[in-house]
mmCIF file of C-alpha atoms and ligand atoms in Angstrom:
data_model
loop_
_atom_site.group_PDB
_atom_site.id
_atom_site.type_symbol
_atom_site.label_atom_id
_atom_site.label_comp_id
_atom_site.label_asym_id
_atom_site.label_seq_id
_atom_site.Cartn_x
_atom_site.Cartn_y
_atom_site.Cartn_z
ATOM 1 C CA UNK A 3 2.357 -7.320 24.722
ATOM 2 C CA UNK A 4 4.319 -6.588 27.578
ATOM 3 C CA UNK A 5 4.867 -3.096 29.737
ATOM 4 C CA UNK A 6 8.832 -3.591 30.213
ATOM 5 C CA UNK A 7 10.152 -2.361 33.004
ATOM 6 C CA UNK A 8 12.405 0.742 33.516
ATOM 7 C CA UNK A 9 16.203 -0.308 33.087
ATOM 8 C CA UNK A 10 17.342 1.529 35.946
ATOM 9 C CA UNK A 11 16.027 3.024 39.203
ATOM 10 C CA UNK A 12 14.257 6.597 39.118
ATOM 11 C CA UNK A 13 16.725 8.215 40.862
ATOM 12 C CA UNK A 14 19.597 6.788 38.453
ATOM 13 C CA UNK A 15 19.716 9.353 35.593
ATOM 14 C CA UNK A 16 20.009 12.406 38.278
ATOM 15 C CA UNK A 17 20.809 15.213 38.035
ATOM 16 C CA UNK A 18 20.191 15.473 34.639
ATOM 17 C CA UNK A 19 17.032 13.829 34.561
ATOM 18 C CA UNK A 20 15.436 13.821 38.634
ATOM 19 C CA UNK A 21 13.539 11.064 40.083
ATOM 20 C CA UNK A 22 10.196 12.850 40.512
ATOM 21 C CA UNK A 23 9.696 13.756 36.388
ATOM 22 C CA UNK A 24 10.760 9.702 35.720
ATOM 23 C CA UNK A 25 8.869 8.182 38.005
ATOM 24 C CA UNK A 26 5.698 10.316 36.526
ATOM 25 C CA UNK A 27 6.696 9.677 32.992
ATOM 26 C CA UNK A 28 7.546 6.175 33.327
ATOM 27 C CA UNK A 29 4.887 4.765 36.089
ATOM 28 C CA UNK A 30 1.848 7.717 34.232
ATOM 29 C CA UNK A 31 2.244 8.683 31.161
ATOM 30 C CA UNK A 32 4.344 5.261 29.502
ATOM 31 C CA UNK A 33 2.184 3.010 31.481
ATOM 32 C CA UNK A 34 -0.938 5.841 30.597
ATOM 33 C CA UNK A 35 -0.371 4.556 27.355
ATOM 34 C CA UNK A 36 -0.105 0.519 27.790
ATOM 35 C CA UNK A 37 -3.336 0.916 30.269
ATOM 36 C CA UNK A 38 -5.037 2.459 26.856
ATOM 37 C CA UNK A 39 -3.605 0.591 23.931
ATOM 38 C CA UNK A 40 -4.830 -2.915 25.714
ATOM 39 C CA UNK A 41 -8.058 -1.442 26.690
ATOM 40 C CA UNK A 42 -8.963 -0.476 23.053
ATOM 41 C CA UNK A 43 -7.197 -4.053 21.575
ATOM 42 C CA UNK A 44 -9.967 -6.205 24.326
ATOM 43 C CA UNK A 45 -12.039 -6.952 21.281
ATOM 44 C CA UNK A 46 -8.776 -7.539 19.084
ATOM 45 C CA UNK A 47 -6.457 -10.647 20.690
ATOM 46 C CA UNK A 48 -4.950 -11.335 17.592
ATOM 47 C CA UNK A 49 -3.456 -7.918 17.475
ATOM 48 C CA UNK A 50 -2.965 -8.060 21.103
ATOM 49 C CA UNK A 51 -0.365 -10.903 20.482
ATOM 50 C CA UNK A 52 1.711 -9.478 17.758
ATOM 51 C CA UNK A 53 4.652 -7.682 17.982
ATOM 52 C CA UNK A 54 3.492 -4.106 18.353
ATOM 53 C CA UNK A 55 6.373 -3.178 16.369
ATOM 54 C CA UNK A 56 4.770 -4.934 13.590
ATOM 55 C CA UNK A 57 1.319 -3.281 14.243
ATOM 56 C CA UNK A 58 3.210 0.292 14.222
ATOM 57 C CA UNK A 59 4.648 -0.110 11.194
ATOM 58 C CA UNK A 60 1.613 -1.526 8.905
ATOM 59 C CA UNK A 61 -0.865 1.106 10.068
ATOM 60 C CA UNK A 62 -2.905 0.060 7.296
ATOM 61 C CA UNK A 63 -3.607 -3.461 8.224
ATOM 62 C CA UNK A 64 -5.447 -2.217 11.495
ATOM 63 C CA UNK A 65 -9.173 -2.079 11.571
ATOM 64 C CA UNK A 66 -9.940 1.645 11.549
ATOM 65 C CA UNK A 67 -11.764 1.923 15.041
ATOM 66 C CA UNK A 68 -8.656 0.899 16.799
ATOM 67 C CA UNK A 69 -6.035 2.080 14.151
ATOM 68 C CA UNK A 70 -5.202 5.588 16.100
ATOM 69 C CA UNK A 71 -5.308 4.153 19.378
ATOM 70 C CA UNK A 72 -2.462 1.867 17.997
ATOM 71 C CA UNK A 73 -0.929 4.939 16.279
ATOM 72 C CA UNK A 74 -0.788 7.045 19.228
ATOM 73 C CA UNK A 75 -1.294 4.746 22.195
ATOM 74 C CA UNK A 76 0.859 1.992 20.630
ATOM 75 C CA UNK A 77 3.461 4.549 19.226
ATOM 76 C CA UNK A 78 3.788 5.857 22.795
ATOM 77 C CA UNK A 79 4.564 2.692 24.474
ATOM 78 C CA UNK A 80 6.809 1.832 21.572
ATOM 79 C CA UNK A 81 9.405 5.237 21.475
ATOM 80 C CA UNK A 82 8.985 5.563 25.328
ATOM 81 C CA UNK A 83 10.772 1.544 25.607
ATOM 82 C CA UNK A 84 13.128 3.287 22.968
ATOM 83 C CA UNK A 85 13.829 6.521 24.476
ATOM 84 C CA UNK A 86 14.451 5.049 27.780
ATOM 85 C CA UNK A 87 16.851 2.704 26.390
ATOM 86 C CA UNK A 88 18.614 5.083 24.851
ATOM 87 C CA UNK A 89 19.664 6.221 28.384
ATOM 88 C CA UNK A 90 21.989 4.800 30.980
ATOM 89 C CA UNK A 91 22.897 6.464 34.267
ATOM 90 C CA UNK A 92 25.806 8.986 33.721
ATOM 91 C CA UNK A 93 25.471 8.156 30.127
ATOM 92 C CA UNK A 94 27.983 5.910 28.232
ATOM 93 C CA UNK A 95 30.460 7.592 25.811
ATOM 94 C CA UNK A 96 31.033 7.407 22.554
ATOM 95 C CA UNK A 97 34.101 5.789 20.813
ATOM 96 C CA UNK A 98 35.471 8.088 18.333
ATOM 97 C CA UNK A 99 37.485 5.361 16.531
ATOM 98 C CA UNK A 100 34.904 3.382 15.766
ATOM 99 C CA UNK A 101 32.217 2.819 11.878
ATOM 100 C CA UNK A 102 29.146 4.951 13.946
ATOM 101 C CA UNK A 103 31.435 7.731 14.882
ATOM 102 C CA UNK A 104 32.872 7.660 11.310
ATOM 103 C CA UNK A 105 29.937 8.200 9.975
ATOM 104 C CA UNK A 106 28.604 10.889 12.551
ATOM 105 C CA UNK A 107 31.660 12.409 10.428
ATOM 106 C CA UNK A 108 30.712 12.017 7.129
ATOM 107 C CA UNK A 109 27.331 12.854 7.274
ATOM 108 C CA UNK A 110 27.560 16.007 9.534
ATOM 109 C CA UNK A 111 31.115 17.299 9.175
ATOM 110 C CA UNK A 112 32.229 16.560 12.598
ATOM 111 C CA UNK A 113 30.442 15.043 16.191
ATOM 112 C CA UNK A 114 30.519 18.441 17.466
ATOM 113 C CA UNK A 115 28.023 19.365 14.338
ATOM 114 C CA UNK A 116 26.286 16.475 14.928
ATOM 115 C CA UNK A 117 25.170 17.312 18.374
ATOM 116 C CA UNK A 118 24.599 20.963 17.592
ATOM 117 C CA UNK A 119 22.472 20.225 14.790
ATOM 118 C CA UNK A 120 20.287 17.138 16.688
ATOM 119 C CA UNK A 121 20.068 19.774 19.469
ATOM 120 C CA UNK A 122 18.818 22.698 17.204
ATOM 121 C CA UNK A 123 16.288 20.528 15.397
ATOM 122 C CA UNK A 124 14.955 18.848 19.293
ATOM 123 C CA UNK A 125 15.018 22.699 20.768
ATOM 124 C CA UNK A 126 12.875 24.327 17.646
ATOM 125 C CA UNK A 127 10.515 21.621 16.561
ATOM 126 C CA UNK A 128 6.997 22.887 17.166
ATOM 127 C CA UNK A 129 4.405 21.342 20.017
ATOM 128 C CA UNK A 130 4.917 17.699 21.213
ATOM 129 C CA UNK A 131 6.795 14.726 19.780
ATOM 130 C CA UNK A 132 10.457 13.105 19.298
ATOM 131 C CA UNK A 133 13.535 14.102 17.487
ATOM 132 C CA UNK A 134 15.672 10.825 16.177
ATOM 133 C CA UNK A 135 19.092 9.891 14.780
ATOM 134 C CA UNK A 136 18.233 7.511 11.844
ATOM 135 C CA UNK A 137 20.195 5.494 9.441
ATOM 136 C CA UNK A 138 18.726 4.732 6.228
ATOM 137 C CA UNK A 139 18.411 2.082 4.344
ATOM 138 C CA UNK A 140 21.976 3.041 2.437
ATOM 139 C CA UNK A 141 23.585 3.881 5.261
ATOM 140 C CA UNK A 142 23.171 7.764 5.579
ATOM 141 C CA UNK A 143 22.203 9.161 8.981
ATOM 142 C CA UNK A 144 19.715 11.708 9.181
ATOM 143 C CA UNK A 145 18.308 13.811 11.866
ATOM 144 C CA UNK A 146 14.479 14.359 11.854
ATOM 145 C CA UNK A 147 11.705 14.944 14.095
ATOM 146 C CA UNK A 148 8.255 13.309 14.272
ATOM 147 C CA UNK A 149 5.162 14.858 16.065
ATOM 148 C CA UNK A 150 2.872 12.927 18.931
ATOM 149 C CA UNK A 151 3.978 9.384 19.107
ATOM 150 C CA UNK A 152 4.753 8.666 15.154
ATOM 151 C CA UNK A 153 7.712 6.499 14.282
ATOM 152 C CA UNK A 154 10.076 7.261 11.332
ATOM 153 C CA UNK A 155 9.092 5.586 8.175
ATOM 154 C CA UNK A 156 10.037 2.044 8.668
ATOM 155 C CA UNK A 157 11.015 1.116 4.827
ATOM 156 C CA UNK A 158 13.174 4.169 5.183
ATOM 157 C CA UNK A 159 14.734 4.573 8.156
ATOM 158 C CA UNK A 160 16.053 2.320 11.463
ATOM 159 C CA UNK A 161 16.090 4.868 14.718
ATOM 160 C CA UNK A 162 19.122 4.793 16.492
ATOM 161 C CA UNK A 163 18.572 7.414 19.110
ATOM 162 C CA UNK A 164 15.905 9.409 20.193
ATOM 163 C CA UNK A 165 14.355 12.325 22.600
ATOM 164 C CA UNK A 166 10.977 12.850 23.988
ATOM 165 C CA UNK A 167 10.470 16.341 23.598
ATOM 166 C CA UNK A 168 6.789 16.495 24.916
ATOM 167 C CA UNK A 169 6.350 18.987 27.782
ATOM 168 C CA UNK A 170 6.354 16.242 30.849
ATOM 169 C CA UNK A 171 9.413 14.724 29.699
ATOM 170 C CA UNK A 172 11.036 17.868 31.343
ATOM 171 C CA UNK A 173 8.623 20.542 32.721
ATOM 172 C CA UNK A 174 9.102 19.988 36.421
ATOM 173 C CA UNK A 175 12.802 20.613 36.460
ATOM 174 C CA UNK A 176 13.225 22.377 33.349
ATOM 175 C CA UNK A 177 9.851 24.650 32.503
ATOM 176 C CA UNK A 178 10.267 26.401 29.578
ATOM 177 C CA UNK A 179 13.846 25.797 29.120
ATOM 178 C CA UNK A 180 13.922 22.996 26.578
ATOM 179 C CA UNK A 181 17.016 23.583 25.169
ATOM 180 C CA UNK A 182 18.746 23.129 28.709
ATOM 181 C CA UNK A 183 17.253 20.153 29.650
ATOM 182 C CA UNK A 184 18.987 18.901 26.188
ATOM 183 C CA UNK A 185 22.199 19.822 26.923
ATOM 184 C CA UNK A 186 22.074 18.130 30.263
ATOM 185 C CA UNK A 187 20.497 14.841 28.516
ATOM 186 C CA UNK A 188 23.087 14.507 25.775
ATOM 187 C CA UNK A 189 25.466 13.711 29.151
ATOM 188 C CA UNK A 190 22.725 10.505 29.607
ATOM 189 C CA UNK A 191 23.022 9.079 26.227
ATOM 190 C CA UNK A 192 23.999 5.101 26.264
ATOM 191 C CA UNK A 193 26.469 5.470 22.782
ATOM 192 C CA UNK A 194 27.170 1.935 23.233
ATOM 193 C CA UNK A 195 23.722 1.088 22.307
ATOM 194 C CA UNK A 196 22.870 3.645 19.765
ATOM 195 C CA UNK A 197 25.785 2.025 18.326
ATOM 196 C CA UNK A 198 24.430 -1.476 18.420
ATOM 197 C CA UNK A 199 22.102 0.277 16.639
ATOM 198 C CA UNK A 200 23.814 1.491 14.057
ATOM 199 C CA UNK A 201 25.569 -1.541 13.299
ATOM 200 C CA UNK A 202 22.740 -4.303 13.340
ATOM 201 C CA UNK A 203 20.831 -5.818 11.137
ATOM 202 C CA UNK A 204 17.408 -5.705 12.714
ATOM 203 C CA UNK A 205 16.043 -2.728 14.612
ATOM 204 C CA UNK A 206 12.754 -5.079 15.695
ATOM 205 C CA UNK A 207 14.577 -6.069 18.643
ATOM 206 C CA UNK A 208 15.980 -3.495 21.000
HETATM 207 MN MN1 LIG B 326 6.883 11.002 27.111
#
């Protein structure tokens, strides 16, 4: 297991997002979480090794004294390589011709719906965790929210975009005013990749 490094510099997603609250949630709190997961997995090298991907999504297969420190710790250095991906400086847009924006369409009624609704469901979900934009395994996408560090089903769903709504993702710039800080990080979405997303065939490599 590897802590990958940040895709862009900490000033890069300003103003939106400012240097100060990434450099904090990428170098404390993401890294917080690989300092913990491979403190807990010393005894374990053969989980150490695997994919964590694989560990996250077969819970069950994890001895139970290290099982929520993958859950949580794991989880959290998982969705935070996710969520930062899901970025890119001055965000990238989103083709409106193309299958994914079809089907943004279909399932909502239009893109503007789309955003209100993933906005609305980020802005009102209770405490600390992630709202996501998942495709099932038919095709459907589906907006839904998971608390602490839990990933979407994995026989259900493939994530295709997500948003850390715990408190330090936005606190120092924002406060209280979650739903502001979404509207200004919709403008930082990377639509070319939640797109890539959308269209491949595995989600295990990002
Ligand atoms: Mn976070």
């Amino acid at each position: 297991m590897v802590f990958q490094p940040l895709p862009y510099a900490f000033d890069a997603l300003e103003p939106q997002m400012d240097a100060r609250t990434v450099e904090i949630h990428y170098t404390k709190h993401h890294r917080g979480y690989f300092d913990k997961l491979e403190a807990s997995l010393k005894g374990y090298p053969e989980y150490w090794k695997r994919p964590l991907i694989d560990l996250l999504t077969n819970l069950n297969d994890i001895p139970e004294t290290v099982r929520m420190s993958v859950r949580n710790n794991g989880g959290g250095l998982w969705v935070h390589d996710f969520f930062w991906r899901s970025m890119a400086p001055g965000g990238l847009s989103l083709n409106k011709r193309n299958a994914f924006a079809a089907a943004l369409v279909r399932d909502f009624g239009s893109i503007e719906k789309f955003e209100k609704d993933f906005k609305a469901a980020a802005a009102s979900f209770f405490g600390s965790g992630w709202t996501w934009l998942v495709r099932d395994t038919a095709g459907k996408l589906w907006i839904l929210s998971t608390p602490g560090h839990d990933l979407p089903t994995a026989a259900k769903y493939v994530p295709l975009l997500v948003v850390d709504v715990w408190e330090h993702a936005y606190y120092l710039k924002y406060q209280n005013r979650r739903a502001e800080f979404l509207d200004n990080w919709w403008q930082l979405i990377d639509w070319q990749k939640v797109e890539k997303r959308f269209l491949a065939e595995s989600w295990r490599e990002d």
